[in-house]
Coordinates of C-alpha atoms and ligand atoms in Angstrom, one line a residue:
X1 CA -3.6 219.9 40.2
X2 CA -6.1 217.7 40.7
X3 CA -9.9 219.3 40.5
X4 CA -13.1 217.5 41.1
X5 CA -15.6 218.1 38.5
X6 CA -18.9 218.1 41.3
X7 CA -19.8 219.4 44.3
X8 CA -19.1 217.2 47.9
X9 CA -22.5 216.8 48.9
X10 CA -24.2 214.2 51.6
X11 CA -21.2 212.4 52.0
X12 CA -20.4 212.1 48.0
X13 CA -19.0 214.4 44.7
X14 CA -22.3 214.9 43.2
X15 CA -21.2 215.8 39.4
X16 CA -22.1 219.1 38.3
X17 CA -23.7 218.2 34.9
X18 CA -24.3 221.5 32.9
X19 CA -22.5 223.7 35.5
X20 CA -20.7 226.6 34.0
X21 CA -16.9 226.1 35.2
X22 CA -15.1 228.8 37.0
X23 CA -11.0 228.5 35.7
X24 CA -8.7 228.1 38.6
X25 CA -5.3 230.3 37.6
X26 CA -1.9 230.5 38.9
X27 CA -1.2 233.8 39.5
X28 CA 2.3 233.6 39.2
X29 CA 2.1 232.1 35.8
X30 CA -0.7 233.5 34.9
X31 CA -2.3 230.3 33.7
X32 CA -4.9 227.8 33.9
X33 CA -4.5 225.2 36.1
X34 CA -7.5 223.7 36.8
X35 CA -11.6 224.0 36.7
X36 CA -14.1 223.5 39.6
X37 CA -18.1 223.5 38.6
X38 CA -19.8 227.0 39.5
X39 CA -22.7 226.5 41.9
X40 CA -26.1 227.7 41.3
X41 CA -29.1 228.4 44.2
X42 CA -30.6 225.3 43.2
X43 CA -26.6 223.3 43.8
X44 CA -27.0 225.4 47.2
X45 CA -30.2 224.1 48.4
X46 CA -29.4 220.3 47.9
X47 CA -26.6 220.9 50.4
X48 CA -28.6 222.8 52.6
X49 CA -30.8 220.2 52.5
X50 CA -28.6 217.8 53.2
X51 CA -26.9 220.0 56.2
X52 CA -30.3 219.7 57.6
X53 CA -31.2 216.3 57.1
X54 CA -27.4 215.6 58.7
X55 CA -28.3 217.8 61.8
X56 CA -30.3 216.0 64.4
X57 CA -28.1 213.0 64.7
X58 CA -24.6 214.8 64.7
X59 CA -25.9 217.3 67.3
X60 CA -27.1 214.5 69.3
X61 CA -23.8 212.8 69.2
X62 CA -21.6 212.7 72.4
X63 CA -18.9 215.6 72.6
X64 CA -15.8 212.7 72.6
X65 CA -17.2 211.2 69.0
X66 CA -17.0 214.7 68.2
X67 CA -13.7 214.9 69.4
X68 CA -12.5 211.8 67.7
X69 CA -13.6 212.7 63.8
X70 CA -11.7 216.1 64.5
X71 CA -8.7 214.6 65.6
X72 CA -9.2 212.1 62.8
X73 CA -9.3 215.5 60.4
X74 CA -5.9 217.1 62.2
X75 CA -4.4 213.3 61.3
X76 CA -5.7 213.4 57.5
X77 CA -4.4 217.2 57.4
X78 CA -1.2 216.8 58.7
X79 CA -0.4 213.6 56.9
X80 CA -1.5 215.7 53.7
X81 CA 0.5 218.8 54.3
X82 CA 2.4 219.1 51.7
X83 CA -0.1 219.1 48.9
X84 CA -1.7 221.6 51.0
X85 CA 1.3 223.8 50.8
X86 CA 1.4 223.2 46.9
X87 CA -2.3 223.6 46.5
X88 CA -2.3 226.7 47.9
X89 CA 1.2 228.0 46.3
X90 CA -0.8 226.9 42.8
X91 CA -4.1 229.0 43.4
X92 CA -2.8 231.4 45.6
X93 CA 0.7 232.2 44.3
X94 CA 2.6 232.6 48.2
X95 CA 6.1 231.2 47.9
X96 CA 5.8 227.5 49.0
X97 CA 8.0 227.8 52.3
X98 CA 5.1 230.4 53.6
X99 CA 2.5 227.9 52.7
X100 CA 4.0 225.0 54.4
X101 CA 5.0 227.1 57.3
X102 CA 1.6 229.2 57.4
X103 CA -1.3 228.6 55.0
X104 CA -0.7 224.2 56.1
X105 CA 0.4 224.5 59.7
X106 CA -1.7 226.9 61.0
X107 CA -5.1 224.6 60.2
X108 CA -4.0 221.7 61.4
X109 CA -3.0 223.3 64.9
X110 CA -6.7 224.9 64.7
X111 CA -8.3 221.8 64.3
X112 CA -5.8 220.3 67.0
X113 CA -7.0 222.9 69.3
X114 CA -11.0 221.6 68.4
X115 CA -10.2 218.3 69.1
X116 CA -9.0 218.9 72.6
X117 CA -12.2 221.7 72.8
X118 CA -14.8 219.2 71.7
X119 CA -13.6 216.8 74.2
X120 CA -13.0 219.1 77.7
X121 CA -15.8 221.8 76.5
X122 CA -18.3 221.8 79.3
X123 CA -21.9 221.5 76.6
X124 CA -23.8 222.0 80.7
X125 CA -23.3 224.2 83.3
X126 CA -25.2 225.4 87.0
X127 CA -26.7 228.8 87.6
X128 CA -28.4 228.4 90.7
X129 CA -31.7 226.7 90.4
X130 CA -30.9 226.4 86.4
X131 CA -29.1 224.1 84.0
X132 CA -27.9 226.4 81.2
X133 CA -27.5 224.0 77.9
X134 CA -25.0 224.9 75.0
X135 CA -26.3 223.1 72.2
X136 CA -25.7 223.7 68.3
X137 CA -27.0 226.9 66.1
X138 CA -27.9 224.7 63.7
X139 CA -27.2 224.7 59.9
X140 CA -23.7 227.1 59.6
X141 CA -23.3 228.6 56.0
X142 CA -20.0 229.6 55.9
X143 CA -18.8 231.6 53.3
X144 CA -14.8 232.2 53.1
X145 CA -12.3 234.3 50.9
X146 CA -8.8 233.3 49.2
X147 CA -5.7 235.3 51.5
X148 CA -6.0 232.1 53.9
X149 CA -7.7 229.1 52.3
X150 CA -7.5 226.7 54.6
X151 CA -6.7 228.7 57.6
X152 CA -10.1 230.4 57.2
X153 CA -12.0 227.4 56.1
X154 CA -10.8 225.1 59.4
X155 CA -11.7 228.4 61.8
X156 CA -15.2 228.3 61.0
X157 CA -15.9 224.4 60.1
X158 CA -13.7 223.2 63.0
X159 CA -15.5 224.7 65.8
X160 CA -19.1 224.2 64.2
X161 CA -18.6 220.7 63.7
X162 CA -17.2 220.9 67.3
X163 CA -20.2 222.5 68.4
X164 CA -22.4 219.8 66.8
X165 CA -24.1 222.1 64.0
X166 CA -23.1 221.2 60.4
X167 CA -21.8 223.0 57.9
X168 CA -22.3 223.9 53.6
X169 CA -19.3 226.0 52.5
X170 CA -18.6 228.4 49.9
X171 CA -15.1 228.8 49.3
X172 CA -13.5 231.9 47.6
X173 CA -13.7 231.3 43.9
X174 CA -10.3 232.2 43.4
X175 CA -9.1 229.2 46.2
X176 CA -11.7 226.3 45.6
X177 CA -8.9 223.5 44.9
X178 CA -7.5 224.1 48.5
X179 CA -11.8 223.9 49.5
X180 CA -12.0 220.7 47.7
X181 CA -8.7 218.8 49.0
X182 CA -10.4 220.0 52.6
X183 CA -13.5 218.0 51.2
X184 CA -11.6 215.0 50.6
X185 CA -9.8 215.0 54.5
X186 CA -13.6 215.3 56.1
X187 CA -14.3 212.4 53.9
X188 CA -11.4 210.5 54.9
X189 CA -11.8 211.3 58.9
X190 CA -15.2 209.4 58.3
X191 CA -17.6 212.3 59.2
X192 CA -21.1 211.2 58.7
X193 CA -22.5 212.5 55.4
X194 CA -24.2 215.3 55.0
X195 CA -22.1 216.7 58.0
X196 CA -19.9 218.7 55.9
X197 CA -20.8 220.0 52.0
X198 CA -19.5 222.1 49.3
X199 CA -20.2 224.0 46.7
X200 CA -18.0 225.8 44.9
X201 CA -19.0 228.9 42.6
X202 CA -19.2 232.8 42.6
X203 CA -20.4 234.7 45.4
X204 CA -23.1 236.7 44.0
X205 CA -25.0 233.6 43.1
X206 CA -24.0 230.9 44.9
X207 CA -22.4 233.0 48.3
X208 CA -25.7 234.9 48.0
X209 CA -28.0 231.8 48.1
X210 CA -26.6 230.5 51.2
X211 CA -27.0 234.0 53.1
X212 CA -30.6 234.3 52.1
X213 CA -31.6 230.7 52.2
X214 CA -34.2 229.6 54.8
X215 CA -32.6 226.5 56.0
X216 CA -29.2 228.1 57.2
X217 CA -29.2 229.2 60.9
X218 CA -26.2 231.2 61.4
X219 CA -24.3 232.6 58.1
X220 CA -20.5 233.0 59.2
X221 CA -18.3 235.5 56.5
X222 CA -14.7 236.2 56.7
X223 CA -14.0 239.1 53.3
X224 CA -14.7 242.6 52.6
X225 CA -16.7 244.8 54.6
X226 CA -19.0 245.8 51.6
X227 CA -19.8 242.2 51.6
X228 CA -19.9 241.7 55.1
X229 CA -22.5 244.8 55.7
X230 CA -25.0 242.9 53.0
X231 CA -24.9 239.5 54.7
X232 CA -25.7 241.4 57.7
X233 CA -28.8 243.0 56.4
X234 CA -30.1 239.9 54.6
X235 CA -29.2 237.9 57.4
X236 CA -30.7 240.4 60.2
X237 CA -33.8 240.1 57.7
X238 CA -34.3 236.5 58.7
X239 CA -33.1 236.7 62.4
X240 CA -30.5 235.3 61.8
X241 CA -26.9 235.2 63.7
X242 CA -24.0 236.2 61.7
X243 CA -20.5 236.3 62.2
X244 CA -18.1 239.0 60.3
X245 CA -14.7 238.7 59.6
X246 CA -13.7 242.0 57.7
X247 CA -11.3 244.3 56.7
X248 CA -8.4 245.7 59.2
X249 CA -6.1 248.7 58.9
X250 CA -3.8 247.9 61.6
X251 CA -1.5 250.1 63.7
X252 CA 2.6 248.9 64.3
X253 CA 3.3 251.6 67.3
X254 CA 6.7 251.4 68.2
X255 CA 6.9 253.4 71.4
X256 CA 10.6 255.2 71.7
X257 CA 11.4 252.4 74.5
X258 CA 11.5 250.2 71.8
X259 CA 14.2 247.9 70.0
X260 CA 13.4 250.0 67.2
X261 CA 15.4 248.0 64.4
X262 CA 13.8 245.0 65.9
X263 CA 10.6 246.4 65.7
X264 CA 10.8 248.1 62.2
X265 CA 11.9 244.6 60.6
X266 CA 9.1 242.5 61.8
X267 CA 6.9 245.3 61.2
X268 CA 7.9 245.0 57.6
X269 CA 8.0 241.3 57.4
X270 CA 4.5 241.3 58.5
X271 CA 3.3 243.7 56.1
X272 CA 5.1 241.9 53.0
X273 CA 4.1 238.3 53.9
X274 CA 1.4 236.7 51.8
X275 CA 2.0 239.9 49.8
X276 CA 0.0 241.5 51.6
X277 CA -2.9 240.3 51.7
X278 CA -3.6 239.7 55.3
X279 CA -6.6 241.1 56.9
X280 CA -4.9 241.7 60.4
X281 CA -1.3 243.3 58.9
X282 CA 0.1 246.0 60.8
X283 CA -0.1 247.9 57.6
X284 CA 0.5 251.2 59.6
X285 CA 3.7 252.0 60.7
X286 CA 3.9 254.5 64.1
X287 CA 7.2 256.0 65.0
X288 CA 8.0 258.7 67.4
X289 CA 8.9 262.1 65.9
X290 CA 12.3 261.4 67.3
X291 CA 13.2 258.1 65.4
X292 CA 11.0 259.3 62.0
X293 CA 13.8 259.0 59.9
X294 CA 16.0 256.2 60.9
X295 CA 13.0 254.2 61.1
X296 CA 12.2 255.0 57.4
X297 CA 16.2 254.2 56.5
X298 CA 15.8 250.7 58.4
X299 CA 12.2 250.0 56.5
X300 CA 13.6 250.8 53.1
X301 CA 16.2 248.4 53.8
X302 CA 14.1 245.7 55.6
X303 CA 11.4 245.9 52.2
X304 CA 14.5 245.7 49.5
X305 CA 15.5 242.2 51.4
X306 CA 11.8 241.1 50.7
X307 CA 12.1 241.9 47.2
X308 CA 13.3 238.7 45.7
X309 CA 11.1 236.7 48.0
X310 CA 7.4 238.3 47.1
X311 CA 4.7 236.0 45.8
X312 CA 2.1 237.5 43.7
X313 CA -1.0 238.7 44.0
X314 CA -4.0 236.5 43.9
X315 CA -5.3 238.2 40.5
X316 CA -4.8 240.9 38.0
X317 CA -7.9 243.0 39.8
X318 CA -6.3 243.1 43.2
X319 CA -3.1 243.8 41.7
X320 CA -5.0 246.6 39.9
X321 CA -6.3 247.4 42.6
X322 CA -2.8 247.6 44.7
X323 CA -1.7 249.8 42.1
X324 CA -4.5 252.4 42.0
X325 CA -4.0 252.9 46.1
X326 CA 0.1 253.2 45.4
X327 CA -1.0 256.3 42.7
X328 CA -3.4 257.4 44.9
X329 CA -0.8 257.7 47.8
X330 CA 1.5 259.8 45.7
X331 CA -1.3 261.7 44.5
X332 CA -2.3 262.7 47.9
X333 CA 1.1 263.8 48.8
X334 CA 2.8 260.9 51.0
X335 CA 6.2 260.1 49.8
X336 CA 7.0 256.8 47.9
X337 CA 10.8 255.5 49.1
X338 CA 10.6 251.9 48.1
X339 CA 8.7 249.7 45.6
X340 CA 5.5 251.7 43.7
X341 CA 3.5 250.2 40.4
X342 CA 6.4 248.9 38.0
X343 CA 6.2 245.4 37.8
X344 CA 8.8 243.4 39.2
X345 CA 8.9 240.9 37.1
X346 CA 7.4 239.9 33.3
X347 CA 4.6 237.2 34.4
X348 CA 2.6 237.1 36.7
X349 CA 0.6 239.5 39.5
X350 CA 3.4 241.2 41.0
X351 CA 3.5 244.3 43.1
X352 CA 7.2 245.6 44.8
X353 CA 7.3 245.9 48.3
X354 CA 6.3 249.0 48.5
X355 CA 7.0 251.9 51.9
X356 CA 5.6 255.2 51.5
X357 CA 7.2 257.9 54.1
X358 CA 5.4 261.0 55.5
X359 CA 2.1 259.7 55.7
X360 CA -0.5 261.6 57.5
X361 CA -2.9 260.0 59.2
X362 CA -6.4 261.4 56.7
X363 CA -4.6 259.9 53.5
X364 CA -6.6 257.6 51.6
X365 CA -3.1 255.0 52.1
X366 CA -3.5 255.2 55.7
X367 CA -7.5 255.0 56.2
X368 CA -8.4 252.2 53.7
X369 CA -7.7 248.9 53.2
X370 CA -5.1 247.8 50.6
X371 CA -4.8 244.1 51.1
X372 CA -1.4 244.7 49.6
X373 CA 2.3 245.3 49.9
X374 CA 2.2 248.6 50.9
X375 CA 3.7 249.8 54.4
X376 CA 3.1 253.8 55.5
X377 CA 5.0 254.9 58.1
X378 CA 3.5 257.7 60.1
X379 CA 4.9 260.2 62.7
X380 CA 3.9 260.5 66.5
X381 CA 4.6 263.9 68.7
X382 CA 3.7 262.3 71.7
X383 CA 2.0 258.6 73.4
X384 CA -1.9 260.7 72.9
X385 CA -1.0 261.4 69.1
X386 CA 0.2 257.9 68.4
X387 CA -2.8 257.0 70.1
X388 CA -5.5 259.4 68.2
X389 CA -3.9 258.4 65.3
X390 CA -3.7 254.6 66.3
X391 CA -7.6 254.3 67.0
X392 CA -8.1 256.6 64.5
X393 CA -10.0 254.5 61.8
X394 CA -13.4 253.0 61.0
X395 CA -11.4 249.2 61.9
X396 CA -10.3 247.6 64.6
X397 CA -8.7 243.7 63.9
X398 CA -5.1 243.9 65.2
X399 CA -2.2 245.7 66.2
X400 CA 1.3 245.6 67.6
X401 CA 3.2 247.7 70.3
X402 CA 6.8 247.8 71.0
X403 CA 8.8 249.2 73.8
X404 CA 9.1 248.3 77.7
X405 CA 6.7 246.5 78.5
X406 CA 4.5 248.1 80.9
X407 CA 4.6 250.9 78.9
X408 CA 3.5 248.6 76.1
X409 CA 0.5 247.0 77.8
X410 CA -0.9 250.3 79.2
X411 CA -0.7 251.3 75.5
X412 CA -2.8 248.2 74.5
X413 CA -5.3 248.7 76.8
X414 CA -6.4 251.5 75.3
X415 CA -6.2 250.7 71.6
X416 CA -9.9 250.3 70.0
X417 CA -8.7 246.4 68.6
X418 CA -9.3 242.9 68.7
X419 CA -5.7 241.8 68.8
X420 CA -2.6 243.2 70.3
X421 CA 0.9 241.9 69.5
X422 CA 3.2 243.0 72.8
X423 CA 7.2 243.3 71.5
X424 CA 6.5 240.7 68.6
X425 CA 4.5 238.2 70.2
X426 CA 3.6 234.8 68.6
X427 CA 0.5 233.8 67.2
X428 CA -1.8 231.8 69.8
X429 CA -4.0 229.4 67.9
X430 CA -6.8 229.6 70.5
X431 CA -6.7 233.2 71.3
X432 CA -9.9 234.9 70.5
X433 CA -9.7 236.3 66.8
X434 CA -11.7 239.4 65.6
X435 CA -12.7 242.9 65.3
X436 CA -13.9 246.4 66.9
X437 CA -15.7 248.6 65.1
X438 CA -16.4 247.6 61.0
X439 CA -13.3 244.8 61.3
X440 CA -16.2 242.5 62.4
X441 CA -18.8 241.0 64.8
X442 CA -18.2 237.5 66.4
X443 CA -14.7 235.7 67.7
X444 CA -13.2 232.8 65.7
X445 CA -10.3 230.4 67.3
X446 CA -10.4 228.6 70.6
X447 CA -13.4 228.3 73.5
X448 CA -14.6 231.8 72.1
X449 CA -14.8 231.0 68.4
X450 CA -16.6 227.6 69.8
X451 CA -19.3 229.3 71.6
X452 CA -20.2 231.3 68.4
X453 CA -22.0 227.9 67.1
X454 CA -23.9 227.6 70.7
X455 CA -27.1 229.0 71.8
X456 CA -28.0 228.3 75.3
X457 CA -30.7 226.6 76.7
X458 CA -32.0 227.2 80.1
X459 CA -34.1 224.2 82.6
X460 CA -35.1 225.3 85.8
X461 CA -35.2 223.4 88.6
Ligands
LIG501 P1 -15.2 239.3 48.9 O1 -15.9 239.6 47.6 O2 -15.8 239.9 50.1 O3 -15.1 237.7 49.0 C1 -15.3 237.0 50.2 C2 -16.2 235.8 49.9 O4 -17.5 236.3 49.8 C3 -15.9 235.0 48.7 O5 -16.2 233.7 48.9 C4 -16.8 235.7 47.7 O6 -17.1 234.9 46.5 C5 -18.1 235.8 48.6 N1 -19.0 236.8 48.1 C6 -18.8 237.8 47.2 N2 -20.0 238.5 47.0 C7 -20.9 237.9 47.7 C8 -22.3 238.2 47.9 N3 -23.0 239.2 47.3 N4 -23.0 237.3 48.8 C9 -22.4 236.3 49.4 N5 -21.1 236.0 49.2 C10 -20.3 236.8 48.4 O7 -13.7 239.7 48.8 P2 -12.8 239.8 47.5 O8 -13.6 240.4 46.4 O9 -12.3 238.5 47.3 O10 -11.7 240.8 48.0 C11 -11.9 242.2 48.0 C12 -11.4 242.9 49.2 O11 -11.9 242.3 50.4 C13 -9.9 242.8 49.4 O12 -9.1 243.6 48.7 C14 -9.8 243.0 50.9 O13 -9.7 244.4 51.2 C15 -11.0 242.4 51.4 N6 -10.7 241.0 52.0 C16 -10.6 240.8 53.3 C17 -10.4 239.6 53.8 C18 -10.2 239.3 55.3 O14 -9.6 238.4 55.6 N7 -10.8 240.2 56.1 C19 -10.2 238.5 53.0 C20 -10.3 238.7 51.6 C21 -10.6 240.0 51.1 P3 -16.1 235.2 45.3 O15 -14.9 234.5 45.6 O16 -16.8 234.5 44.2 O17 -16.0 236.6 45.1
LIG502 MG1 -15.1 238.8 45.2

């Protein structure tokens, strides 16, 4: 794999002289396959700087040049894809027909959908006696985690850039090869420098430097909520906007209308792709009293076919970590019927998929976040129980309901959640992503995640 020793600031790899290196491992071979240079506050500032320096005249330019550069960067991406997909299957261990499918598609229809935005957005509009402005935030530090690489990195750059602010990153430090080959396509769709830096390095230094420093308008975090809740403090400090991207424990209700064999294998799949470790997973199974134990039969089955297929982790302490909520689940009573913490195989981070039956709804399994393999399925008397139990958690990203649907969408509407899947429906690039309650404050994707980087202006007349 190919890793830049330097940070892409103003337009340029800087090199990193004297930078400790942070070691890039496969976590399905448990090996080394690369180093990127660890940023320090001082690295940060230089690209802040330069973000700043960058910001007049790419907030002054027209919308369509906008436009252009960001369907030049959906060009570069897509002509690119398939070291994307490797990249990612190298640092991130998902099996490579996800990555090309998922972790490379999914960014390049995102910046296909900011290309079009940046072009039709209306930056003016009437009220009355008034012209309302949109105009940019300002400097964007955006600060992103590993489950998604790219897809996270492109939500929030994508419709800053859009939005005319510019941008200094922070990639996960488990993910930074998939951050720099993203460096190299902004370079190649000729955005002006300084539009676009990185630094790669560890959160608490680097991360942190960007959320406190001075020069950064609007601090933009997709990761975990304990995280999340300290950017929001230093940044509320300051004044400053934020947007949070957190943690979700998501709710699969699958109403007795439902195709129920249809709904317990996608409910499954969803939970098992990426291993796992998907902040929106349905990761909470609801079945009717009725159906409890078919459904269970039809999930044990529907996690055994996912066996052979599993990436692993991203590294040994999530795994760890996957494997302390699996003990924890037992411990508190639920009942383990597939997977649990043997590992699969000899190398690398692997967890089972794993389906725990009998869940209740104040286990630890089925409050917290596992960012796992780990399905529970939980039992519903009636539509206000599988409701309670539904909204019944301090998150609120996503969700799924299944059955006719009427029923279905009357369901939905009353679910405390950012996202609502109706009888498996696809994923909508420029739907409005994001959270209720501690899953997060601010929308990413389409028109929504666009006005995120806009503050509005208002001449009277
Ligand atoms: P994390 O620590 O919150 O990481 C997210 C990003 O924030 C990374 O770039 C990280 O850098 C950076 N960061 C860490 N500490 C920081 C600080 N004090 N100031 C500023 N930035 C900081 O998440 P994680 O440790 O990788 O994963 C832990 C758990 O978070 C997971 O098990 C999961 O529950 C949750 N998570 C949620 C999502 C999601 O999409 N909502 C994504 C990933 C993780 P480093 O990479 O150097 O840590
Ligand atoms: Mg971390």
């Amino acid at each position: 794999m190919k890793a830049h020793d330097g940070f892409y600031i103003d337009g340029a790899w800087r090199p990193a002289v004297g930078r400790d290196p942070i070691d890039v491992i496969d976590p399905a071979a448990e090996q080394v396959i690369g180093q990127v240079p660890a940023g320090t506050a001082e690295d940060v500032d230089t690209a802040v700087r330069a973000a700043r320096a960058a910001l007049p005249a790419w907030a002054a330019t027209a919308p369509a040049e906008r436009a252009a550069r960001l369907a030049a960067l959906r060009d570069v991406l897509t002509a690119r894809k398939d070291e994307i997909a490797e990249t990612v299957t190298a640092e991130l261990g998902s099996p490579l027909n996800f990555s090309q499918a998922v972790h490379a598609a999914v960014p390049i229809a995102v910046a296909a959908s900011y290309a079009e935005l940046a072009a039709t957005h209306s930056f003016e509009e009437k009220v009355g006696n008034s012209t309302v402005l949109h105009e940019p935030i300002g400097v964007v530090g955006a600060i992103t985690p590993w489950n998604y690489p790219l897809h996270q990195i492109v939500a929030k750059v994508a419709p800053a850039l859009a939005a005319g602010c510019t941008v200094v990153l922070k990639p996960a430090e488990d993910t930074p090869l998939t951050a720099q080959l993203f460096a190299e396509a902004i370079h190649e769709a000729q955005f002006p420098a300084g539009v676009f830096n990185l630094v790669t390095g560890i959160g608490r230094i680097a991360g942190q430097a960007l959320a406190e420093h001075p020069g950064v308008d609007l601090v933009s975090f997709t990761g975990s909520t304990a995280v999340g809740k300290q950017i929001a403090v230093t940044a509320g400090a300051a004044v400053k906007k934020v947007a949070l991207e957190l943690g979700g424990k998501s709710a699969n209700v699958i109403l007795p209308s439902a195709d129920l064999a249809k709904a317990v294998n996608v409910g499954v799949a969803n939970v098992m792709s990426n291993s796992g470790q998907t902040c929106s997973a349905w990761t909470r199974m609801l079945v009717h009293t009725s159906q409890y134990d078919e459904a269970v039969e039809l999930a044990i089955t529907a996690a055994a076919k996912y066996g052979e297929r599993i990436g692993p982790l991203v590294n040994a302490r999530q795994r760890d970590r996957v494997r302390g909520y699996i003990d924890k689940g037992v411990a508190e009573g639920a009942r383990l019927v597939a997977g649990g913490t043997e590992s699969p195989r000899e190398r690398g981070y692997f967890v089972s998929p794993t389906v725990f039956a009998d869940v209740t709804p104040e286990m630890t399994i089925a409050q917290e976040e596992i960012f796992g393999p780990v399905l529970s399925v939980l039992r519903y008397e009636d539509t206000e129980d599988a409701l309670r139990i539904a909204n019944g958690t301090v998150y609120g990203l996503a969700g799924a309901v299944w059955g006719e649907e009427a029923e279905a969408v009357a369901f939905a509407r009353r679910m405390e959640t950012g996202q609502v899947d109706i009888n498996g429906g696809r994923f909508n690039p420029r739907a409005p992503f994001g959270g209720y309650k501690q899953s997060g404050v601010g929308r990413e994707l389409g028109a929504h995640g666009l006005a995120e980087y806009l503050q509005t202006k208002s001449l009277q007349f």
